[in-house]
Tab-separated table of C-alpha atoms in Angstrom:
chain	number	residue	atom	x	y	z
Z	1	MET	CA	-14.760	74.944	-92.389
Z	2	VAL	CA	-11.740	72.940	-91.622
Z	3	LYS	CA	-12.388	69.347	-90.771
Z	4	ILE	CA	-9.988	67.240	-88.605
Z	5	VAL	CA	-10.327	63.473	-87.900
Z	6	ILE	CA	-8.859	62.394	-84.629
Z	7	ASP	CA	-8.198	58.903	-83.265
Z	8	ASP	CA	-10.721	58.734	-80.356
Z	9	ALA	CA	-7.949	57.305	-78.038
Z	10	ILE	CA	-5.840	60.261	-78.091
Z	11	PRO	CA	-6.349	61.682	-74.609
Z	12	TYR	CA	-6.873	65.373	-73.322
Z	13	VAL	CA	-8.006	66.529	-76.923
Z	14	LYS	CA	-11.703	66.436	-76.730
Z	15	GLY	CA	-13.009	69.887	-76.818
Z	16	VAL	CA	-9.948	71.658	-77.620
Z	17	LEU	CA	-10.332	72.075	-81.300
Z	18	GLU	CA	-14.020	72.278	-81.743
Z	19	PRO	CA	-14.223	76.076	-81.343
Z	20	PHE	CA	-12.183	76.502	-84.444
Z	21	CYS	CA	-13.037	73.488	-86.733
Z	22	GLU	CA	-15.311	70.442	-87.397
Z	23	VAL	CA	-13.862	67.368	-85.488
Z	24	ALA	CA	-14.653	63.666	-85.989
Z	25	TYR	CA	-13.432	61.294	-83.320
Z	26	ILE	CA	-13.040	57.619	-84.691
Z	27	ASP	CA	-11.403	54.479	-83.506
Z	28	GLY	CA	-7.941	54.703	-84.928
Z	29	ARG	CA	-8.091	51.253	-86.277
Z	30	ALA	CA	-11.249	51.861	-88.114
Z	31	ILE	CA	-10.368	55.104	-89.846
Z	32	GLY	CA	-11.087	54.657	-93.484
Z	33	PRO	CA	-11.154	56.441	-96.851
Z	34	ARG	CA	-14.774	57.426	-96.289
Z	35	ASP	CA	-13.855	59.162	-92.989
Z	36	VAL	CA	-10.980	61.170	-94.611
Z	37	ARG	CA	-12.274	62.050	-97.896
Z	38	ASP	CA	-13.543	65.487	-96.900
Z	39	ALA	CA	-10.990	66.003	-93.948
Z	40	ASP	CA	-8.279	68.523	-94.104
Z	41	ALA	CA	-6.131	66.969	-91.390
Z	42	LEU	CA	-5.685	63.843	-89.333
Z	43	MET	CA	-4.537	63.410	-85.603
Z	44	VAL	CA	-3.567	59.833	-85.373
Z	45	ARG	CA	-1.514	57.054	-83.526
Z	46	THR	CA	0.376	54.182	-84.794
Z	47	ARG	CA	-2.876	52.046	-85.181
Z	48	THR	CA	-3.840	54.191	-88.442
Z	49	ARG	CA	-1.865	53.261	-91.600
Z	50	CYS	CA	-1.688	56.493	-93.432
Z	51	ASP	CA	-0.976	55.674	-97.191
Z	52	ALA	CA	-2.541	55.742	-100.616
Z	53	ALA	CA	-5.231	53.376	-99.723
Z	54	LEU	CA	-6.450	55.774	-96.966
Z	55	LEU	CA	-5.543	59.004	-98.392
Z	56	ALA	CA	-5.796	59.033	-102.254
Z	57	GLY	CA	-8.603	61.395	-103.405
Z	58	SER	CA	-8.949	62.871	-99.999
Z	59	ARG	CA	-8.297	66.764	-99.179
Z	60	VAL	CA	-5.967	65.850	-96.232
Z	61	ARG	CA	-3.183	68.383	-96.261
Z	62	VAL	CA	-1.581	67.599	-92.771
Z	63	ILE	CA	-1.129	64.500	-90.644
Z	64	ALA	CA	-0.201	65.124	-86.933
Z	65	THR	CA	0.750	61.790	-85.278
Z	66	ALA	CA	0.843	61.817	-81.422
Z	67	THR	CA	3.619	59.302	-81.572
Z	68	ILE	CA	7.519	59.540	-81.766
Z	69	GLY	CA	7.532	57.003	-84.578
Z	70	TYR	CA	6.141	57.313	-88.035
Z	71	ASP	CA	6.570	53.940	-89.797
Z	72	HIS	CA	2.775	53.809	-89.914
Z	73	ILE	CA	2.983	56.762	-92.462
Z	74	ASP	CA	3.821	56.288	-96.050
Z	75	THR	CA	6.203	59.386	-96.109
Z	76	GLU	CA	6.878	59.009	-99.878
Z	77	PHE	CA	3.293	58.990	-100.828
Z	78	CYS	CA	2.753	62.102	-98.461
Z	79	ARG	CA	5.622	64.056	-100.111
Z	80	ARG	CA	4.211	63.218	-103.640
Z	81	ALA	CA	0.734	64.308	-102.402
Z	82	GLY	CA	1.992	67.448	-100.689
Z	83	ILE	CA	0.659	66.337	-97.246
Z	84	ARG	CA	2.737	67.660	-94.406
Z	85	ILE	CA	3.692	65.319	-91.502
Z	86	SER	CA	4.133	66.240	-87.851
Z	87	THR	CA	5.429	63.935	-85.128
Z	88	ALA	CA	5.640	64.158	-81.496
Z	89	ALA	CA	9.335	63.149	-81.260
Z	90	GLY	CA	10.664	63.287	-77.637
Z	91	CYS	CA	7.159	63.535	-75.988
Z	92	ASN	CA	7.449	60.325	-74.064
Z	93	ALA	CA	11.281	60.228	-73.434
Z	94	ARG	CA	10.864	60.459	-69.669
Z	95	GLY	CA	8.259	57.860	-69.673
Z	96	VAL	CA	10.495	55.394	-71.513
Z	97	LEU	CA	13.167	56.307	-69.175
Z	98	GLN	CA	10.931	55.262	-66.337
Z	99	TRP	CA	10.338	51.950	-67.957
Z	100	PHE	CA	14.047	51.496	-68.423
Z	101	GLY	CA	14.846	52.262	-64.813
Z	102	ALA	CA	11.986	49.879	-63.720
Z	103	ALA	CA	13.405	47.110	-65.943
Z	104	LEU	CA	16.843	47.664	-64.595
Z	105	ALA	CA	15.818	47.728	-60.996
Z	106	TYR	CA	13.810	44.470	-61.358
Z	107	ALA	CA	16.698	42.739	-63.352
Z	108	SER	CA	19.441	43.775	-60.642
Z	109	ALA	CA	17.323	42.272	-57.864
Z	110	ILE	CA	16.662	39.020	-59.898
Z	111	GLN	CA	20.235	38.683	-61.245
Z	112	GLU	CA	21.958	40.219	-58.285
Z	113	TRP	CA	24.331	42.889	-59.777
Z	114	ARG	CA	25.235	46.547	-59.179
Z	115	PRO	CA	25.561	49.205	-61.910
Z	116	GLY	CA	29.260	49.477	-61.221
Z	117	GLU	CA	29.656	45.951	-62.286
Z	118	ARG	CA	28.110	46.359	-65.818
Z	119	THR	CA	28.510	48.043	-69.039
Z	120	LEU	CA	25.497	49.509	-70.639
Z	121	GLY	CA	25.205	49.882	-74.447
Z	122	VAL	CA	22.772	52.269	-75.784
Z	123	VAL	CA	21.726	51.745	-79.404
Z	124	GLY	CA	20.161	54.976	-80.822
Z	125	ALA	CA	21.106	58.106	-78.919
Z	126	GLY	CA	18.192	60.313	-79.738
Z	127	ASN	CA	15.705	61.698	-77.374
Z	128	VAL	CA	15.074	58.394	-75.310
Z	129	GLY	CA	18.559	57.002	-75.812
Z	130	SER	CA	20.428	59.992	-74.804
Z	131	LEU	CA	18.333	60.116	-71.524
Z	132	SER	CA	19.038	56.432	-71.034
Z	133	ALA	CA	22.775	56.997	-71.641
Z	134	VAL	CA	22.896	60.022	-69.237
Z	135	TYR	CA	21.103	58.396	-66.362
Z	136	GLY	CA	22.900	55.268	-66.889
Z	137	GLY	CA	26.064	56.933	-66.392
Z	138	LEU	CA	24.603	58.729	-63.325
Z	139	TRP	CA	23.530	55.427	-61.831
Z	140	GLY	CA	27.166	54.104	-62.145
Z	141	PHE	CA	27.090	52.064	-65.416
Z	142	ARG	CA	30.041	52.238	-67.884
Z	143	VAL	CA	28.257	53.629	-70.929
Z	144	LEU	CA	28.748	52.972	-74.766
Z	145	CYS	CA	26.678	54.429	-77.443
Z	146	CYS	CA	26.011	53.313	-81.121
Z	147	ASP	CA	24.363	55.830	-83.355
Z	148	PRO	CA	25.988	56.015	-86.831
Z	149	PRO	CA	23.989	59.018	-88.188
Z	150	ARG	CA	24.674	61.091	-85.084
Z	151	ARG	CA	28.527	60.090	-85.323
Z	152	ARG	CA	28.620	61.224	-88.925
Z	153	ALA	CA	26.948	64.549	-88.050
Z	154	GLY	CA	29.504	65.114	-85.525
Z	155	LEU	CA	26.884	65.337	-82.646
Z	156	PRO	CA	28.277	64.876	-79.086
Z	157	VAL	CA	28.063	61.583	-77.349
Z	158	PRO	CA	25.441	61.956	-74.469
Z	159	ALA	CA	27.608	59.823	-72.018
Z	160	GLY	CA	30.603	57.573	-71.915
Z	161	GLU	CA	33.309	57.317	-74.522
Z	162	GLY	CA	32.700	58.200	-78.365
Z	163	TYR	CA	30.331	56.313	-80.447
Z	164	VAL	CA	31.110	52.765	-81.317
Z	165	PRO	CA	29.899	50.222	-83.857
Z	166	LEU	CA	27.116	47.965	-83.168
Z	167	ALA	CA	29.581	44.956	-83.098
Z	168	GLU	CA	31.419	46.428	-80.212
Z	169	ILE	CA	28.287	47.088	-78.368
Z	170	ALA	CA	27.500	43.352	-78.723
Z	171	ARG	CA	31.094	42.254	-77.574
Z	172	ARG	CA	31.570	44.717	-74.604
Z	173	CYS	CA	28.198	45.261	-73.017
Z	174	ASP	CA	26.282	43.427	-70.316
Z	175	ILE	CA	23.198	45.208	-70.944
Z	176	ILE	CA	22.038	46.463	-74.403
Z	177	THR	CA	18.945	48.697	-74.809
Z	178	PHE	CA	17.421	49.846	-78.172
Z	179	HIS	CA	16.078	53.163	-78.813
Z	180	THR	CA	16.173	53.475	-82.593
Z	181	PRO	CA	13.458	54.534	-85.080
Z	182	LEU	CA	12.389	51.749	-87.569
Z	183	THR	CA	13.952	52.280	-91.101
Z	184	LEU	CA	13.716	49.640	-93.830
Z	185	ASP	CA	16.382	50.661	-96.182
Z	186	GLY	CA	19.351	52.858	-96.551
Z	187	PRO	CA	22.808	52.705	-94.954
Z	188	ASP	CA	21.210	53.049	-91.491
Z	189	ALA	CA	18.384	50.564	-91.765
Z	190	THR	CA	17.297	49.284	-88.584
Z	191	PHE	CA	15.088	46.504	-89.503
Z	192	HIS	CA	16.294	43.319	-87.804
Z	193	LEU	CA	19.325	45.376	-86.704
Z	194	ALA	CA	19.669	42.727	-83.972
Z	195	GLY	CA	19.609	39.316	-85.823
Z	196	GLU	CA	21.451	36.168	-85.841
Z	197	GLU	CA	24.826	37.792	-86.486
Z	198	PHE	CA	24.244	40.332	-83.516
Z	199	PHE	CA	23.262	37.610	-81.038
Z	200	GLY	CA	26.097	35.461	-82.086
Z	201	MET	CA	28.506	38.193	-80.711
Z	202	VAL	CA	26.796	39.058	-77.405
Z	203	ARG	CA	28.382	38.090	-74.156
Z	204	PRO	CA	26.804	35.264	-72.149
Z	205	GLY	CA	24.353	36.628	-69.740
Z	206	THR	CA	23.757	39.762	-71.524
Z	207	LEU	CA	20.435	41.799	-70.877
Z	208	ILE	CA	18.411	43.015	-74.007
Z	209	LEU	CA	15.920	45.585	-73.827
Z	210	ASN	CA	13.694	46.684	-76.541
Z	211	ALA	CA	11.501	49.704	-76.365
Z	212	SER	CA	11.972	50.959	-79.953
Z	213	ARG	CA	10.092	49.220	-82.459
Z	214	GLY	CA	9.458	45.463	-82.523
Z	215	GLU	CA	11.034	44.934	-85.820
Z	216	VAL	CA	14.250	46.353	-84.837
Z	217	VAL	CA	15.029	43.020	-83.087
Z	218	ASP	CA	14.588	39.752	-85.011
Z	219	THR	CA	12.140	37.775	-82.908
Z	220	ARG	CA	13.297	34.461	-83.856
Z	221	ALA	CA	17.062	35.269	-83.335
Z	222	LEU	CA	16.121	36.618	-79.938
Z	223	VAL	CA	14.143	33.751	-78.830
Z	224	GLY	CA	16.881	31.419	-79.999
Z	225	ALA	CA	19.532	33.471	-77.994
Z	226	VAL	CA	17.382	33.414	-74.846
Z	227	THR	CA	16.469	29.666	-75.036
Z	228	ALA	CA	20.308	29.079	-75.455
Z	229	ASP	CA	20.977	30.904	-72.296
Z	230	ARG	CA	23.119	33.598	-74.320
Z	231	CYS	CA	20.897	36.386	-72.909
Z	232	SER	CA	17.713	37.495	-71.151
Z	233	ALA	CA	15.294	39.895	-72.523
Z	234	VAL	CA	12.885	42.730	-71.512
Z	235	VAL	CA	10.402	43.510	-74.255
Z	236	ASP	CA	7.956	46.259	-74.840
Z	237	THR	CA	7.662	46.453	-78.525
Z	238	TRP	CA	6.943	43.529	-80.506
Z	239	GLU	CA	6.874	42.228	-84.207
Z	240	HIS	CA	3.409	41.972	-85.689
Z	241	GLU	CA	1.629	43.614	-82.745
Z	242	PRO	CA	-0.996	42.869	-81.373
Z	243	ASP	CA	-0.302	39.299	-82.459
Z	244	ILE	CA	2.832	38.977	-80.423
Z	245	ASP	CA	5.055	35.773	-80.537
Z	246	PRO	CA	4.074	33.340	-77.778
Z	247	ALA	CA	7.599	31.868	-77.448
Z	248	LEU	CA	9.222	35.349	-76.821
Z	249	LEU	CA	6.526	36.079	-74.462
Z	250	ARG	CA	7.261	32.910	-72.486
Z	251	CYS	CA	10.862	33.376	-72.214
Z	252	ALA	CA	11.156	37.085	-71.701
Z	253	LEU	CA	12.075	38.168	-68.120
Z	254	LEU	CA	9.784	41.071	-68.401
Z	255	ALA	CA	7.006	41.570	-71.233
Z	256	THR	CA	4.916	44.805	-71.332
Z	257	PRO	CA	2.286	45.707	-74.029
Z	258	HIS	CA	3.973	48.645	-75.745
Z	259	ILE	CA	3.355	50.925	-72.867
Z	260	ALA	CA	6.952	52.104	-71.872
Z	261	GLY	CA	6.107	55.646	-72.810
Z	262	TYR	CA	2.640	55.694	-71.293
Z	263	THR	CA	2.852	58.367	-68.635
Z	264	ALA	CA	0.438	61.148	-68.198
Z	265	GLN	CA	3.035	63.659	-68.969
Z	266	GLY	CA	4.177	61.823	-72.122
Z	267	LYS	CA	0.631	61.669	-73.411
Z	268	ALA	CA	-0.094	65.284	-72.622
Z	269	ASN	CA	3.104	66.269	-74.374
Z	270	ALA	CA	2.157	64.192	-77.487
Z	271	THR	CA	-1.262	65.635	-77.674
Z	272	ALA	CA	-0.009	69.244	-77.039
Z	273	MET	CA	2.554	68.835	-79.891
Z	274	SER	CA	-0.018	67.607	-82.306
Z	275	VAL	CA	-2.453	70.326	-81.311
Z	276	THR	CA	0.522	73.044	-81.730
Z	277	ALA	CA	1.294	71.602	-85.235
Z	278	LEU	CA	-2.388	71.830	-86.385
Z	279	SER	CA	-2.761	75.286	-84.808
Z	280	ARG	CA	0.138	76.672	-86.654
Z	281	PHE	CA	-0.809	75.119	-89.905
Z	282	PHE	CA	-4.314	76.325	-89.843
Z	283	GLY	CA	-3.826	79.534	-87.753
Z	284	PHE	CA	-5.721	78.573	-84.685
Z	285	PRO	CA	-4.846	80.394	-81.423
Z	286	LEU	CA	-3.543	77.257	-79.708
Z	287	ASP	CA	0.237	77.351	-80.143
Z	288	ASP	CA	0.828	77.252	-76.464
Z	289	TRP	CA	-2.022	74.947	-75.378
Z	290	TYR	CA	-1.358	72.196	-72.707
Z	291	PRO	CA	-3.799	70.282	-70.561
Z	292	TYR	CA	-2.641	71.807	-67.454
Z	293	THR	CA	-5.887	71.212	-65.494
Z	294	GLU	CA	-5.459	67.603	-66.040
Z	295	VAL	CA	-1.668	66.907	-65.976
Z	296	GLN	CA	1.191	68.270	-63.973
Z	297	LYS	CA	4.369	68.943	-66.065
Z	298	THR	CA	7.428	66.726	-65.067
Z	299	VAL	CA	10.165	68.636	-63.271
Z	300	PRO	CA	13.416	66.719	-64.367
Z	301	ARG	CA	15.916	65.919	-61.675
Z	302	ALA	CA	18.823	63.618	-61.154
Z	303	ILE	CA	18.109	60.545	-59.171
Z	304	GLY	CA	20.438	58.082	-57.761
Z	305	TRP	CA	20.554	54.252	-58.390
Z	306	ASP	CA	19.479	53.371	-54.838
Z	307	GLU	CA	16.716	55.950	-54.654
Z	308	MET	CA	15.423	55.022	-58.193
Z	309	ARG	CA	15.466	51.183	-57.342
Z	310	GLU	CA	13.598	51.761	-54.106
Z	311	THR	CA	10.845	54.230	-55.293
Z	312	VAL	CA	10.166	53.201	-58.899
Z	313	PRO	CA	7.885	50.356	-58.065
Z	314	ALA	CA	5.356	52.571	-56.333
Z	315	TYR	CA	5.061	54.426	-59.693
Z	316	PHE	CA	5.507	51.675	-62.091
Z	317	ASP	CA	5.150	48.064	-60.993
Z	318	ILE	CA	6.709	46.533	-64.064
Z	319	ALA	CA	6.568	43.052	-62.666
Z	320	ALA	CA	2.725	43.152	-62.147
Z	321	GLU	CA	2.276	44.569	-65.741
Z	322	SER	CA	4.360	41.785	-67.188
Z	323	ALA	CA	2.410	39.190	-65.199
Z	324	ARG	CA	-0.825	40.531	-66.701
Z	325	LEU	CA	0.323	40.305	-70.360
Z	326	LYS	CA	1.842	36.851	-69.842
Z	327	ALA	CA	-1.423	35.649	-68.382
Z	328	ARG	CA	-3.640	37.146	-71.179
Z	329	PRO	CA	-1.614	37.722	-74.244
Z	330	GLU	CA	-4.751	37.769	-76.340
Z	331	ASP	CA	-5.602	41.103	-74.538
Z	332	PHE	CA	-2.456	42.900	-75.804
Z	333	GLU	CA	-4.486	45.528	-77.344
Z	334	SER	CA	-7.011	46.088	-74.562
Z	335	LEU	CA	-4.204	46.008	-72.051
Z	336	ARG	CA	-2.610	48.973	-73.959
Z	337	THR	CA	-5.659	50.957	-74.710
Z	338	SER	CA	-7.046	50.683	-71.211
Z	339	TYR	CA	-3.648	51.324	-69.454
Z	340	ARG	CA	-3.771	53.722	-66.628
Z	341	TYR	CA	-1.152	56.405	-67.304
Z	342	ARG	CA	1.719	56.521	-64.933
Z	343	GLN	CA	3.060	59.638	-63.324
Z	344	GLU	CA	6.693	60.693	-64.011
Z	345	TYR	CA	8.733	61.720	-60.907
Z	346	PHE	CA	12.308	62.174	-62.463
């Protein structure tokens, strides 16, 4: 019988696969070689490092990660070992869009600006970045996008003028939001994409938002820029999670514990995409599964700036979430794992 090891923090999945295979639910941080030795598949989150140390000698043939990113998976090892990888890319795009909107609504009230007075730079125009660009344009921002791979591929820009280089984003934008994957090498490496050189170019008063991966932004450089009053920062993803930098936590305008995409719909999408991937791989009759009894799917809609600014605190009080993390940074992991999923409404 097929055996699947599942991170026990993945929601909505308990009881779904059991009619068709053996299932073991384990704390994702504790999944070890003994647990996967006789497993055929894994369903994990970012807290499980999937590499040779975990997988060598196992019979694992497929990894379904219920996350958009996959930097916790050694893709080269998996390629050599013949292990297929499935991600949940795009699952939480509207959840992160809600975080983005809530952050902008808060910052606009504190800093006293309107979208028509600001240029928004979107770095990474994939699932999340493209939504941020489109809604940014809808809300009245001038929008610039930076995404070299999409530019080379000839893909259309989601909003604003054509794709521009990162240096132009730094020089021209009042608000810059990062939505790239984490890549360590190659021509489009994003590790410390925003570093000393980048922050040396930003306009005074720039607002920086990071909900991609912590390592995309150099923490030391960001702290230096904020403390020098060159910019302000809203941070959801951090280097070295859960051991986040106390200086960045103190100086951030808003700080959240990597929960930007934590909506009920985003989590349901991620679980459903992972179940579908395993269903297709093993031939289970679950290709169209979704936890309809527990989650209502989002109906995407356009929403104006004033309506969004007035309504989003009722769905996501980002200031309260930030206050909790700033008061108890040592609880980063528990604040994340016990987070009550928000509801998407646009």
